[in-house]
Amino acid sequence: MQVLRGALSPLPLLAVMTAVLVLTPGLLSGIWIWPTAWLFLLVVGLFQASASGLLAAFRPASFQVRQQGFVAALGKKQPLVDLIGVFAYAAFMLSWFASSPLDIFHFRLLPEPSVLVRTVGAVSTICGACIANVAIGQNQFAAPTIHDQRADGQRVIQSGLYAVVRHPFYAGMLLVYPGTALWLGSYAAAIVSLGFLFLTLARIVIEERFLVENLAGYDAYKARVRARLIP
């Protein structure tokens, strides 16, 4: 039952992704069957269902913490800037995701990527998703929001990917975004995805400031593991 719950948990996000990739070209150009998008949705859907199912089965604490919403529970000291930031991040993500079909079927700002570039994009997407999911599995405190988790036994995670970089989840996702755009066939959307780098760096500053102030040992961890995203 836990595995099934995990496997089904990505469905809301996949539903949004499907709606964007089906409705945008359909309404813009009357193209309701976009093979590239359907392949993308199939591969990503199966991958994420499998990854979430495995997390739920073997790392239930890590899976559970990722099910939290954008607003932390009362008394958890979520910074206001993070509360605003997660909604801004989600809005940017939705806009960016829609930018691929908008560019491909309407604006056509740049030439279409070659098959080789699309393949590199697909590999980048899957590799980035693997890194992000492994990072979640290794850190049961990797919540979507920045908040005080000391009551839940939060400690500094220093092993696995976290012994190499301080934010492996973000590093993985920064491979997913441009990879997705190239896989779908839009250089313009890949360029737009650079916005995630600036948003991520800003969030890292906010998150680390919070952790230094509220989590014993994080300052020493920062001094030992110097790399934020790139080893």
mmCIF file of C-alpha atoms in Angstrom:
data_model
loop_
_atom_site.group_PDB
_atom_site.id
_atom_site.type_symbol
_atom_site.label_atom_id
_atom_site.label_comp_id
_atom_site.label_asym_id
_atom_site.label_seq_id
_atom_site.Cartn_x
_atom_site.Cartn_y
_atom_site.Cartn_z
ATOM 1 C CA MET A 1 0.000 0.000 0.000
ATOM 2 C CA GLN A 2 2.833 2.399 0.829
ATOM 3 C CA VAL A 3 4.509 1.687 -2.508
ATOM 4 C CA LEU A 4 1.246 2.351 -4.346
ATOM 5 C CA ARG A 5 0.745 5.588 -2.443
ATOM 6 C CA GLY A 6 4.223 6.664 -3.422
ATOM 7 C CA ALA A 7 3.769 5.690 -7.059
ATOM 8 C CA LEU A 8 0.545 7.684 -7.296
ATOM 9 C CA SER A 9 1.881 10.792 -5.542
ATOM 10 C CA PRO A 10 3.317 12.417 -8.732
ATOM 11 C CA LEU A 11 -0.080 12.283 -10.473
ATOM 12 C CA PRO A 12 -1.178 15.890 -9.691
ATOM 13 C CA LEU A 13 2.055 17.322 -11.103
ATOM 14 C CA LEU A 14 1.891 15.014 -14.116
ATOM 15 C CA ALA A 15 -1.703 16.117 -14.711
ATOM 16 C CA VAL A 16 -0.593 19.770 -14.836
ATOM 17 C CA MET A 17 2.307 18.913 -17.137
ATOM 18 C CA THR A 18 0.002 16.935 -19.432
ATOM 19 C CA ALA A 19 -2.517 19.762 -19.581
ATOM 20 C CA VAL A 20 0.188 22.281 -20.535
ATOM 21 C CA LEU A 21 1.773 20.060 -23.192
ATOM 22 C CA VAL A 22 -1.571 19.052 -24.721
ATOM 23 C CA LEU A 23 -3.634 22.229 -24.482
ATOM 24 C CA THR A 24 -0.943 24.718 -25.537
ATOM 25 C CA PRO A 25 -0.150 23.238 -28.980
ATOM 26 C CA GLY A 26 -3.771 22.194 -29.411
ATOM 27 C CA LEU A 27 -5.170 25.660 -28.840
ATOM 28 C CA LEU A 28 -2.354 27.457 -30.669
ATOM 29 C CA SER A 29 -1.971 25.270 -33.724
ATOM 30 C CA GLY A 30 -4.686 22.647 -33.621
ATOM 31 C CA ILE A 31 -2.042 19.978 -32.952
ATOM 32 C CA TRP A 32 -3.389 17.629 -30.296
ATOM 33 C CA ILE A 33 -0.947 14.780 -30.874
ATOM 34 C CA TRP A 34 2.623 15.859 -30.110
ATOM 35 C CA PRO A 35 4.743 12.663 -30.077
ATOM 36 C CA THR A 36 7.747 14.263 -28.374
ATOM 37 C CA ALA A 37 5.603 15.496 -25.512
ATOM 38 C CA TRP A 38 3.828 12.165 -25.082
ATOM 39 C CA LEU A 39 7.174 10.333 -24.969
ATOM 40 C CA PHE A 40 8.460 12.850 -22.435
ATOM 41 C CA LEU A 41 5.377 12.425 -20.255
ATOM 42 C CA LEU A 42 5.561 8.639 -20.470
ATOM 43 C CA VAL A 43 9.244 8.419 -19.549
ATOM 44 C CA VAL A 44 9.119 11.066 -16.822
ATOM 45 C CA GLY A 45 5.857 9.698 -15.440
ATOM 46 C CA LEU A 46 7.162 6.135 -15.174
ATOM 47 C CA PHE A 47 10.470 7.318 -13.746
ATOM 48 C CA GLN A 48 8.928 9.526 -11.076
ATOM 49 C CA ALA A 49 6.277 6.960 -10.136
ATOM 50 C CA SER A 50 9.023 4.363 -9.668
ATOM 51 C CA ALA A 51 11.272 6.748 -7.739
ATOM 52 C CA SER A 52 8.450 7.896 -5.452
ATOM 53 C CA GLY A 53 7.307 4.323 -4.900
ATOM 54 C CA LEU A 54 10.820 3.289 -3.880
ATOM 55 C CA LEU A 55 11.133 6.292 -1.587
ATOM 56 C CA ALA A 56 7.830 5.473 0.087
ATOM 57 C CA ALA A 57 8.889 1.855 0.583
ATOM 58 C CA PHE A 58 12.508 2.246 1.668
ATOM 59 C CA ARG A 59 12.797 5.861 2.845
ATOM 60 C CA PRO A 60 9.327 6.616 4.237
ATOM 61 C CA ALA A 61 10.517 9.609 6.285
ATOM 62 C CA SER A 62 12.080 11.187 3.195
ATOM 63 C CA PHE A 63 8.962 10.497 1.163
ATOM 64 C CA GLN A 64 6.686 11.902 3.844
ATOM 65 C CA VAL A 65 8.584 15.159 4.239
ATOM 66 C CA ARG A 66 8.271 15.817 0.490
ATOM 67 C CA GLN A 67 4.482 15.615 0.741
ATOM 68 C CA GLN A 68 4.333 18.819 2.765
ATOM 69 C CA GLY A 69 2.829 21.839 1.062
ATOM 70 C CA PHE A 70 4.237 25.297 0.440
ATOM 71 C CA VAL A 71 3.215 26.545 3.884
ATOM 72 C CA ALA A 72 4.906 25.104 6.976
ATOM 73 C CA ALA A 73 2.872 24.305 10.085
ATOM 74 C CA LEU A 74 2.285 27.055 12.633
ATOM 75 C CA GLY A 75 5.181 27.519 14.999
ATOM 76 C CA LYS A 76 7.758 26.144 12.558
ATOM 77 C CA LYS A 77 9.370 29.569 11.975
ATOM 78 C CA GLN A 78 9.097 29.552 8.200
ATOM 79 C CA PRO A 79 10.641 32.840 7.011
ATOM 80 C CA LEU A 80 8.199 35.125 5.205
ATOM 81 C CA VAL A 81 10.639 35.464 2.318
ATOM 82 C CA ASP A 82 10.546 31.675 1.865
ATOM 83 C CA LEU A 83 6.749 31.610 1.968
ATOM 84 C CA ILE A 84 6.625 34.211 -0.791
ATOM 85 C CA GLY A 85 9.536 32.616 -2.593
ATOM 86 C CA VAL A 86 8.076 29.117 -2.942
ATOM 87 C CA PHE A 87 4.941 30.494 -4.589
ATOM 88 C CA ALA A 88 7.052 32.700 -6.880
ATOM 89 C CA TYR A 89 9.190 29.680 -7.736
ATOM 90 C CA ALA A 90 6.112 27.594 -8.555
ATOM 91 C CA ALA A 91 4.682 30.377 -10.743
ATOM 92 C CA PHE A 92 7.967 30.713 -12.607
ATOM 93 C CA MET A 93 8.146 26.939 -13.064
ATOM 94 C CA LEU A 94 4.679 26.825 -14.616
ATOM 95 C CA SER A 95 5.481 29.744 -16.912
ATOM 96 C CA TRP A 96 8.788 28.191 -17.928
ATOM 97 C CA PHE A 97 7.198 24.819 -18.639
ATOM 98 C CA ALA A 98 4.625 26.478 -20.886
ATOM 99 C CA SER A 99 7.403 28.368 -22.694
ATOM 100 C CA SER A 100 8.519 25.243 -24.575
ATOM 101 C CA PRO A 101 5.251 24.596 -26.438
ATOM 102 C CA LEU A 102 4.686 28.342 -26.831
ATOM 103 C CA ASP A 103 8.052 28.716 -28.535
ATOM 104 C CA ILE A 104 7.769 25.544 -30.620
ATOM 105 C CA PHE A 105 4.232 26.126 -31.882
ATOM 106 C CA HIS A 106 3.976 29.930 -31.913
ATOM 107 C CA PHE A 107 7.026 32.147 -31.423
ATOM 108 C CA ARG A 108 9.749 29.960 -33.035
ATOM 109 C CA LEU A 109 12.421 32.260 -31.629
ATOM 110 C CA LEU A 110 15.385 29.986 -32.345
ATOM 111 C CA PRO A 111 16.129 27.039 -34.670
ATOM 112 C CA GLU A 112 14.966 23.594 -33.623
ATOM 113 C CA PRO A 113 17.572 21.536 -31.715
ATOM 114 C CA SER A 114 19.087 18.565 -33.498
ATOM 115 C CA VAL A 115 18.349 14.979 -32.511
ATOM 116 C CA LEU A 116 21.717 14.853 -30.745
ATOM 117 C CA VAL A 117 20.921 17.947 -28.673
ATOM 118 C CA ARG A 118 17.483 16.576 -27.801
ATOM 119 C CA THR A 119 19.113 13.330 -26.703
ATOM 120 C CA VAL A 120 21.573 15.233 -24.518
ATOM 121 C CA GLY A 121 18.574 17.054 -23.036
ATOM 122 C CA ALA A 122 16.809 13.784 -22.265
ATOM 123 C CA VAL A 123 19.934 12.346 -20.620
ATOM 124 C CA SER A 124 20.389 15.544 -18.584
ATOM 125 C CA THR A 125 16.770 15.372 -17.431
ATOM 126 C CA ILE A 126 16.965 11.761 -16.281
ATOM 127 C CA CYS A 127 20.395 12.156 -14.669
ATOM 128 C CA GLY A 128 19.268 15.285 -12.847
ATOM 129 C CA ALA A 129 16.107 13.562 -11.634
ATOM 130 C CA CYS A 130 18.203 10.625 -10.382
ATOM 131 C CA ILE A 131 20.476 12.969 -8.420
ATOM 132 C CA ALA A 132 17.505 14.850 -6.951
ATOM 133 C CA ASN A 133 15.718 11.668 -5.858
ATOM 134 C CA VAL A 134 18.860 10.160 -4.346
ATOM 135 C CA ALA A 135 19.412 13.409 -2.442
ATOM 136 C CA ILE A 136 15.868 13.201 -1.061
ATOM 137 C CA GLY A 137 16.415 9.577 -0.077
ATOM 138 C CA GLN A 138 19.567 10.511 1.822
ATOM 139 C CA ASN A 139 17.988 13.439 3.666
ATOM 140 C CA GLN A 140 14.783 12.870 5.596
ATOM 141 C CA PHE A 141 14.635 16.607 6.337
ATOM 142 C CA ALA A 142 14.595 17.775 2.697
ATOM 143 C CA ALA A 143 11.244 19.544 3.015
ATOM 144 C CA PRO A 144 9.851 21.821 0.290
ATOM 145 C CA THR A 145 9.858 24.718 2.753
ATOM 146 C CA ILE A 146 12.488 26.255 5.001
ATOM 147 C CA HIS A 147 11.355 25.790 8.590
ATOM 148 C CA ASP A 148 12.428 24.612 12.035
ATOM 149 C CA GLN A 149 12.557 20.790 12.137
ATOM 150 C CA ARG A 150 14.431 20.367 15.411
ATOM 151 C CA ALA A 151 11.336 18.897 17.055
ATOM 152 C CA ASP A 152 11.493 16.164 14.404
ATOM 153 C CA GLY A 153 15.090 15.350 15.281
ATOM 154 C CA GLN A 154 16.703 17.325 12.473
ATOM 155 C CA ARG A 155 20.441 16.957 12.201
ATOM 156 C CA VAL A 156 23.046 17.928 9.627
ATOM 157 C CA ILE A 157 23.206 15.307 6.854
ATOM 158 C CA GLN A 158 26.858 14.908 5.897
ATOM 159 C CA SER A 159 27.063 11.558 4.085
ATOM 160 C CA GLY A 160 26.368 10.397 0.548
ATOM 161 C CA LEU A 161 25.874 13.215 -1.925
ATOM 162 C CA TYR A 162 25.883 15.688 0.956
ATOM 163 C CA ALA A 163 29.552 14.892 1.566
ATOM 164 C CA VAL A 164 30.273 16.226 -1.936
ATOM 165 C CA VAL A 165 27.996 19.272 -2.232
ATOM 166 C CA ARG A 166 25.733 20.963 0.283
ATOM 167 C CA HIS A 167 22.674 21.085 -1.994
ATOM 168 C CA PRO A 168 22.586 17.999 -4.239
ATOM 169 C CA PHE A 169 18.805 18.196 -4.715
ATOM 170 C CA TYR A 170 19.077 21.666 -6.213
ATOM 171 C CA ALA A 171 22.072 20.566 -8.307
ATOM 172 C CA GLY A 172 20.016 17.748 -9.783
ATOM 173 C CA MET A 173 17.057 19.963 -10.556
ATOM 174 C CA LEU A 174 19.303 22.475 -12.303
ATOM 175 C CA LEU A 175 20.093 19.684 -14.783
ATOM 176 C CA VAL A 176 16.418 18.810 -15.192
ATOM 177 C CA TYR A 177 15.195 22.246 -16.272
ATOM 178 C CA PRO A 178 17.391 22.970 -19.316
ATOM 179 C CA GLY A 179 17.387 19.266 -20.172
ATOM 180 C CA THR A 180 13.601 19.229 -20.329
ATOM 181 C CA ALA A 181 13.503 22.265 -22.613
ATOM 182 C CA LEU A 182 16.041 20.754 -25.012
ATOM 183 C CA TRP A 183 14.293 17.375 -24.925
ATOM 184 C CA LEU A 184 11.011 19.009 -25.911
ATOM 185 C CA GLY A 185 12.800 21.002 -28.620
ATOM 186 C CA SER A 186 13.209 24.626 -27.518
ATOM 187 C CA TYR A 187 16.503 26.488 -27.146
ATOM 188 C CA ALA A 188 14.530 29.537 -26.005
ATOM 189 C CA ALA A 189 12.974 27.633 -23.086
ATOM 190 C CA ALA A 190 16.432 26.316 -22.186
ATOM 191 C CA ILE A 191 17.646 29.923 -21.972
ATOM 192 C CA VAL A 192 14.618 30.877 -19.868
ATOM 193 C CA SER A 193 15.503 28.023 -17.504
ATOM 194 C CA LEU A 194 18.580 30.027 -16.445
ATOM 195 C CA GLY A 195 16.126 31.888 -14.228
ATOM 196 C CA PHE A 196 16.062 28.796 -12.005
ATOM 197 C CA LEU A 197 19.764 29.263 -11.310
ATOM 198 C CA PHE A 198 19.208 32.757 -9.891
ATOM 199 C CA LEU A 199 16.136 31.649 -7.914
ATOM 200 C CA THR A 200 18.020 28.641 -6.548
ATOM 201 C CA LEU A 201 21.056 30.677 -5.511
ATOM 202 C CA ALA A 202 18.787 33.160 -3.735
ATOM 203 C CA ARG A 203 17.020 30.320 -1.907
ATOM 204 C CA ILE A 204 20.317 28.758 -0.892
ATOM 205 C CA VAL A 205 21.359 32.047 0.752
ATOM 206 C CA ILE A 206 18.066 32.210 2.678
ATOM 207 C CA GLU A 207 18.156 28.529 3.613
ATOM 208 C CA GLU A 208 21.744 28.493 4.802
ATOM 209 C CA ARG A 209 21.281 31.630 6.866
ATOM 210 C CA PHE A 210 18.311 29.944 8.559
ATOM 211 C CA LEU A 211 20.200 26.675 9.121
ATOM 212 C CA VAL A 212 23.253 28.415 10.599
ATOM 213 C CA GLU A 213 20.978 30.181 13.082
ATOM 214 C CA ASN A 214 18.755 27.204 13.929
ATOM 215 C CA LEU A 215 20.650 23.944 13.338
ATOM 216 C CA ALA A 216 23.666 23.014 15.469
ATOM 217 C CA GLY A 217 26.671 21.975 13.428
ATOM 218 C CA TYR A 218 25.630 23.492 10.114
ATOM 219 C CA ASP A 219 28.230 26.234 10.253
ATOM 220 C CA ALA A 220 30.988 23.628 10.680
ATOM 221 C CA TYR A 221 29.475 21.577 7.826
ATOM 222 C CA LYS A 222 29.630 24.640 5.560
ATOM 223 C CA ALA A 223 33.280 25.093 6.402
ATOM 224 C CA ARG A 224 34.058 21.426 5.636
ATOM 225 C CA VAL A 225 31.980 21.002 2.458
ATOM 226 C CA ARG A 226 32.753 24.131 0.503
ATOM 227 C CA ALA A 227 30.801 23.375 -2.681
ATOM 228 C CA ARG A 228 27.171 24.401 -2.854
ATOM 229 C CA LEU A 229 26.170 22.847 -6.184
ATOM 230 C CA ILE A 230 29.254 21.832 -8.176
ATOM 231 C CA PRO A 231 31.928 19.576 -6.606
#
